[in-house]
């Protein structure tokens, strides 16, 4: 079983950048897909991006394409989410999650993910 620790959130002005980290422990890092999700107040949790650690395949939700970049550092068992050109609508609690299996279009849905880290707050001011 994998344990996840998310960090890196904060307060930033619109147009700014943040890098979130998701540190994994307790199991073979390469066996997992790692995803980032977010949940804004009053809204459902939604997928932002995910990566298949073994081959580096990446996936993005449409609203973050071109602004966010997900990457994995296998030596550190850590997945990063670089967020650039942040917008107020990106404000949310961000979570990382892990699961095993082939990624398909259902990656976006939180229900398919098995392991979750605690959230980290991202606030973008206008």
JSON list of C-alpha atoms in Angstrom, two decimals, residues 5-113:
[
{"chain": "A", "resi": 5, "resn": "UNK", "atom": "CA", "xyz": [2.04, 13.35, 1.21]},
{"chain": "A", "resi": 6, "resn": "UNK", "atom": "CA", "xyz": [1.05, 16.47, -0.72]},
{"chain": "A", "resi": 7, "resn": "UNK", "atom": "CA", "xyz": [2.69, 19.84, -0.18]},
{"chain": "A", "resi": 8, "resn": "UNK", "atom": "CA", "xyz": [3.49, 23.14, -1.87]},
{"chain": "A", "resi": 9, "resn": "UNK", "atom": "CA", "xyz": [0.22, 25.03, -1.79]},
{"chain": "A", "resi": 10, "resn": "UNK", "atom": "CA", "xyz": [-0.03, 28.69, -0.93]},
{"chain": "A", "resi": 11, "resn": "UNK", "atom": "CA", "xyz": [-1.37, 32.10, -1.82]},
{"chain": "A", "resi": 12, "resn": "UNK", "atom": "CA", "xyz": [-0.36, 33.58, -5.17]},
{"chain": "A", "resi": 13, "resn": "UNK", "atom": "CA", "xyz": [-1.53, 36.40, -7.40]},
{"chain": "A", "resi": 14, "resn": "UNK", "atom": "CA", "xyz": [-3.19, 35.71, -10.72]},
{"chain": "A", "resi": 15, "resn": "UNK", "atom": "CA", "xyz": [-0.54, 35.00, -13.33]},
{"chain": "A", "resi": 16, "resn": "UNK", "atom": "CA", "xyz": [1.83, 33.55, -10.77]},
{"chain": "A", "resi": 17, "resn": "UNK", "atom": "CA", "xyz": [3.20, 30.04, -10.34]},
{"chain": "A", "resi": 18, "resn": "UNK", "atom": "CA", "xyz": [3.31, 27.30, -7.73]},
{"chain": "A", "resi": 19, "resn": "UNK", "atom": "CA", "xyz": [4.79, 23.82, -7.68]},
{"chain": "A", "resi": 20, "resn": "UNK", "atom": "CA", "xyz": [2.99, 21.09, -5.78]},
{"chain": "A", "resi": 21, "resn": "UNK", "atom": "CA", "xyz": [4.76, 17.95, -4.62]},
{"chain": "A", "resi": 22, "resn": "UNK", "atom": "CA", "xyz": [3.37, 14.51, -3.89]},
{"chain": "A", "resi": 23, "resn": "UNK", "atom": "CA", "xyz": [5.83, 12.28, -2.03]},
{"chain": "A", "resi": 24, "resn": "UNK", "atom": "CA", "xyz": [5.06, 8.55, -2.12]},
{"chain": "A", "resi": 25, "resn": "UNK", "atom": "CA", "xyz": [6.22, 5.90, 0.31]},
{"chain": "A", "resi": 26, "resn": "UNK", "atom": "CA", "xyz": [5.45, 2.34, 1.35]},
{"chain": "A", "resi": 27, "resn": "UNK", "atom": "CA", "xyz": [5.29, 0.65, -2.02]},
{"chain": "A", "resi": 28, "resn": "UNK", "atom": "CA", "xyz": [6.99, 0.48, -5.41]},
{"chain": "A", "resi": 29, "resn": "UNK", "atom": "CA", "xyz": [6.61, 3.90, -6.95]},
{"chain": "A", "resi": 30, "resn": "UNK", "atom": "CA", "xyz": [6.90, 2.63, -10.51]},
{"chain": "A", "resi": 31, "resn": "UNK", "atom": "CA", "xyz": [3.80, 0.46, -10.17]},
{"chain": "A", "resi": 32, "resn": "UNK", "atom": "CA", "xyz": [1.42, 3.36, -9.84]},
{"chain": "A", "resi": 33, "resn": "UNK", "atom": "CA", "xyz": [-0.34, 6.08, -11.69]},
{"chain": "A", "resi": 34, "resn": "UNK", "atom": "CA", "xyz": [-0.27, 9.31, -9.69]},
{"chain": "A", "resi": 35, "resn": "UNK", "atom": "CA", "xyz": [-3.01, 11.88, -10.14]},
{"chain": "A", "resi": 36, "resn": "UNK", "atom": "CA", "xyz": [-3.73, 15.40, -8.99]},
{"chain": "A", "resi": 37, "resn": "UNK", "atom": "CA", "xyz": [-7.27, 16.42, -8.16]},
{"chain": "A", "resi": 38, "resn": "UNK", "atom": "CA", "xyz": [-8.81, 19.59, -6.81]},
{"chain": "A", "resi": 39, "resn": "UNK", "atom": "CA", "xyz": [-11.92, 20.56, -4.95]},
{"chain": "A", "resi": 40, "resn": "UNK", "atom": "CA", "xyz": [-13.23, 24.09, -4.75]},
{"chain": "A", "resi": 41, "resn": "UNK", "atom": "CA", "xyz": [-15.77, 25.12, -2.09]},
{"chain": "A", "resi": 42, "resn": "UNK", "atom": "CA", "xyz": [-19.22, 23.84, -2.98]},
{"chain": "A", "resi": 43, "resn": "UNK", "atom": "CA", "xyz": [-17.95, 21.84, -5.94]},
{"chain": "A", "resi": 44, "resn": "UNK", "atom": "CA", "xyz": [-17.14, 18.21, -6.57]},
{"chain": "A", "resi": 45, "resn": "UNK", "atom": "CA", "xyz": [-13.61, 16.93, -6.66]},
{"chain": "A", "resi": 46, "resn": "UNK", "atom": "CA", "xyz": [-12.25, 16.89, -10.20]},
{"chain": "A", "resi": 47, "resn": "UNK", "atom": "CA", "xyz": [-9.23, 15.52, -11.99]},
{"chain": "A", "resi": 48, "resn": "UNK", "atom": "CA", "xyz": [-6.49, 17.94, -12.98]},
{"chain": "A", "resi": 49, "resn": "UNK", "atom": "CA", "xyz": [-3.68, 15.77, -14.28]},
{"chain": "A", "resi": 50, "resn": "UNK", "atom": "CA", "xyz": [-2.14, 12.35, -13.93]},
{"chain": "A", "resi": 51, "resn": "UNK", "atom": "CA", "xyz": [1.03, 10.50, -14.86]},
{"chain": "A", "resi": 52, "resn": "UNK", "atom": "CA", "xyz": [1.88, 6.87, -15.41]},
{"chain": "A", "resi": 53, "resn": "UNK", "atom": "CA", "xyz": [5.15, 6.68, -13.49]},
{"chain": "A", "resi": 54, "resn": "UNK", "atom": "CA", "xyz": [6.54, 3.67, -15.33]},
{"chain": "A", "resi": 55, "resn": "UNK", "atom": "CA", "xyz": [6.51, 5.29, -18.78]},
{"chain": "A", "resi": 56, "resn": "UNK", "atom": "CA", "xyz": [5.93, 8.99, -18.10]},
{"chain": "A", "resi": 57, "resn": "UNK", "atom": "CA", "xyz": [2.63, 9.24, -19.99]},
{"chain": "A", "resi": 58, "resn": "UNK", "atom": "CA", "xyz": [0.74, 12.34, -18.92]},
{"chain": "A", "resi": 59, "resn": "UNK", "atom": "CA", "xyz": [-2.87, 13.47, -19.06]},
{"chain": "A", "resi": 60, "resn": "UNK", "atom": "CA", "xyz": [-4.48, 16.85, -18.42]},
{"chain": "A", "resi": 61, "resn": "UNK", "atom": "CA", "xyz": [-7.90, 18.29, -17.91]},
{"chain": "A", "resi": 62, "resn": "UNK", "atom": "CA", "xyz": [-8.67, 20.76, -20.68]},
{"chain": "A", "resi": 63, "resn": "UNK", "atom": "CA", "xyz": [-8.69, 23.92, -18.58]},
{"chain": "A", "resi": 64, "resn": "UNK", "atom": "CA", "xyz": [-5.10, 23.39, -17.41]},
{"chain": "A", "resi": 65, "resn": "UNK", "atom": "CA", "xyz": [-3.51, 22.28, -20.67]},
{"chain": "A", "resi": 66, "resn": "UNK", "atom": "CA", "xyz": [-0.61, 24.54, -21.56]},
{"chain": "A", "resi": 67, "resn": "UNK", "atom": "CA", "xyz": [-0.45, 25.97, -18.02]},
{"chain": "A", "resi": 68, "resn": "UNK", "atom": "CA", "xyz": [0.20, 22.96, -15.77]},
{"chain": "A", "resi": 69, "resn": "UNK", "atom": "CA", "xyz": [2.88, 20.31, -16.16]},
{"chain": "A", "resi": 70, "resn": "UNK", "atom": "CA", "xyz": [3.09, 17.02, -14.26]},
{"chain": "A", "resi": 71, "resn": "UNK", "atom": "CA", "xyz": [6.36, 15.17, -13.83]},
{"chain": "A", "resi": 72, "resn": "UNK", "atom": "CA", "xyz": [7.86, 12.35, -11.79]},
{"chain": "A", "resi": 73, "resn": "UNK", "atom": "CA", "xyz": [11.23, 12.05, -10.08]},
{"chain": "A", "resi": 74, "resn": "UNK", "atom": "CA", "xyz": [11.70, 8.34, -9.60]},
{"chain": "A", "resi": 75, "resn": "UNK", "atom": "CA", "xyz": [14.81, 8.79, -7.45]},
{"chain": "A", "resi": 76, "resn": "UNK", "atom": "CA", "xyz": [12.80, 10.83, -4.96]},
{"chain": "A", "resi": 77, "resn": "UNK", "atom": "CA", "xyz": [9.51, 8.91, -5.31]},
{"chain": "A", "resi": 78, "resn": "UNK", "atom": "CA", "xyz": [7.86, 12.25, -5.90]},
{"chain": "A", "resi": 79, "resn": "UNK", "atom": "CA", "xyz": [5.43, 13.63, -8.48]},
{"chain": "A", "resi": 80, "resn": "UNK", "atom": "CA", "xyz": [5.31, 17.35, -9.13]},
{"chain": "A", "resi": 81, "resn": "UNK", "atom": "CA", "xyz": [2.60, 19.58, -10.53]},
{"chain": "A", "resi": 82, "resn": "UNK", "atom": "CA", "xyz": [4.06, 22.80, -11.90]},
{"chain": "A", "resi": 83, "resn": "UNK", "atom": "CA", "xyz": [1.26, 25.35, -12.16]},
{"chain": "A", "resi": 84, "resn": "UNK", "atom": "CA", "xyz": [1.91, 28.46, -14.24]},
{"chain": "A", "resi": 85, "resn": "UNK", "atom": "CA", "xyz": [-0.29, 31.39, -15.23]},
{"chain": "A", "resi": 86, "resn": "UNK", "atom": "CA", "xyz": [-2.59, 30.64, -12.33]},
{"chain": "A", "resi": 87, "resn": "UNK", "atom": "CA", "xyz": [-6.13, 31.99, -12.42]},
{"chain": "A", "resi": 88, "resn": "UNK", "atom": "CA", "xyz": [-8.58, 32.70, -9.59]},
{"chain": "A", "resi": 89, "resn": "UNK", "atom": "CA", "xyz": [-10.66, 29.76, -10.78]},
{"chain": "A", "resi": 90, "resn": "UNK", "atom": "CA", "xyz": [-7.74, 27.47, -9.95]},
{"chain": "A", "resi": 91, "resn": "UNK", "atom": "CA", "xyz": [-8.36, 28.17, -6.26]},
{"chain": "A", "resi": 92, "resn": "UNK", "atom": "CA", "xyz": [-9.08, 24.87, -4.53]},
{"chain": "A", "resi": 93, "resn": "UNK", "atom": "CA", "xyz": [-7.72, 22.22, -2.21]},
{"chain": "A", "resi": 94, "resn": "UNK", "atom": "CA", "xyz": [-5.42, 20.05, -4.27]},
{"chain": "A", "resi": 95, "resn": "UNK", "atom": "CA", "xyz": [-5.04, 16.33, -3.56]},
{"chain": "A", "resi": 96, "resn": "UNK", "atom": "CA", "xyz": [-2.76, 13.68, -4.97]},
{"chain": "A", "resi": 97, "resn": "UNK", "atom": "CA", "xyz": [-3.91, 10.11, -5.46]},
{"chain": "A", "resi": 98, "resn": "UNK", "atom": "CA", "xyz": [-2.56, 6.78, -6.63]},
{"chain": "A", "resi": 99, "resn": "UNK", "atom": "CA", "xyz": [-3.89, 3.73, -8.35]},
{"chain": "A", "resi": 100, "resn": "UNK", "atom": "CA", "xyz": [-2.71, 0.83, -10.46]},
{"chain": "A", "resi": 101, "resn": "UNK", "atom": "CA", "xyz": [-4.00, -0.10, -13.87]},
{"chain": "A", "resi": 102, "resn": "UNK", "atom": "CA", "xyz": [-4.26, 1.19, -17.41]},
{"chain": "A", "resi": 103, "resn": "UNK", "atom": "CA", "xyz": [-5.15, 4.85, -17.70]},
{"chain": "A", "resi": 104, "resn": "UNK", "atom": "CA", "xyz": [-8.14, 5.64, -19.88]},
{"chain": "A", "resi": 105, "resn": "UNK", "atom": "CA", "xyz": [-10.65, 8.48, -20.14]},
{"chain": "A", "resi": 106, "resn": "UNK", "atom": "CA", "xyz": [-12.01, 7.61, -16.71]},
{"chain": "A", "resi": 107, "resn": "UNK", "atom": "CA", "xyz": [-8.85, 8.85, -15.00]},
{"chain": "A", "resi": 108, "resn": "UNK", "atom": "CA", "xyz": [-10.67, 12.11, -14.38]},
{"chain": "A", "resi": 109, "resn": "UNK", "atom": "CA", "xyz": [-13.08, 10.56, -11.91]},
{"chain": "A", "resi": 110, "resn": "UNK", "atom": "CA", "xyz": [-11.98, 10.37, -8.26]},
{"chain": "A", "resi": 111, "resn": "UNK", "atom": "CA", "xyz": [-13.86, 7.12, -7.68]},
{"chain": "A", "resi": 112, "resn": "UNK", "atom": "CA", "xyz": [-11.31, 5.03, -9.59]},
{"chain": "A", "resi": 113, "resn": "UNK", "atom": "CA", "xyz": [-8.40, 6.15, -7.43]}
]
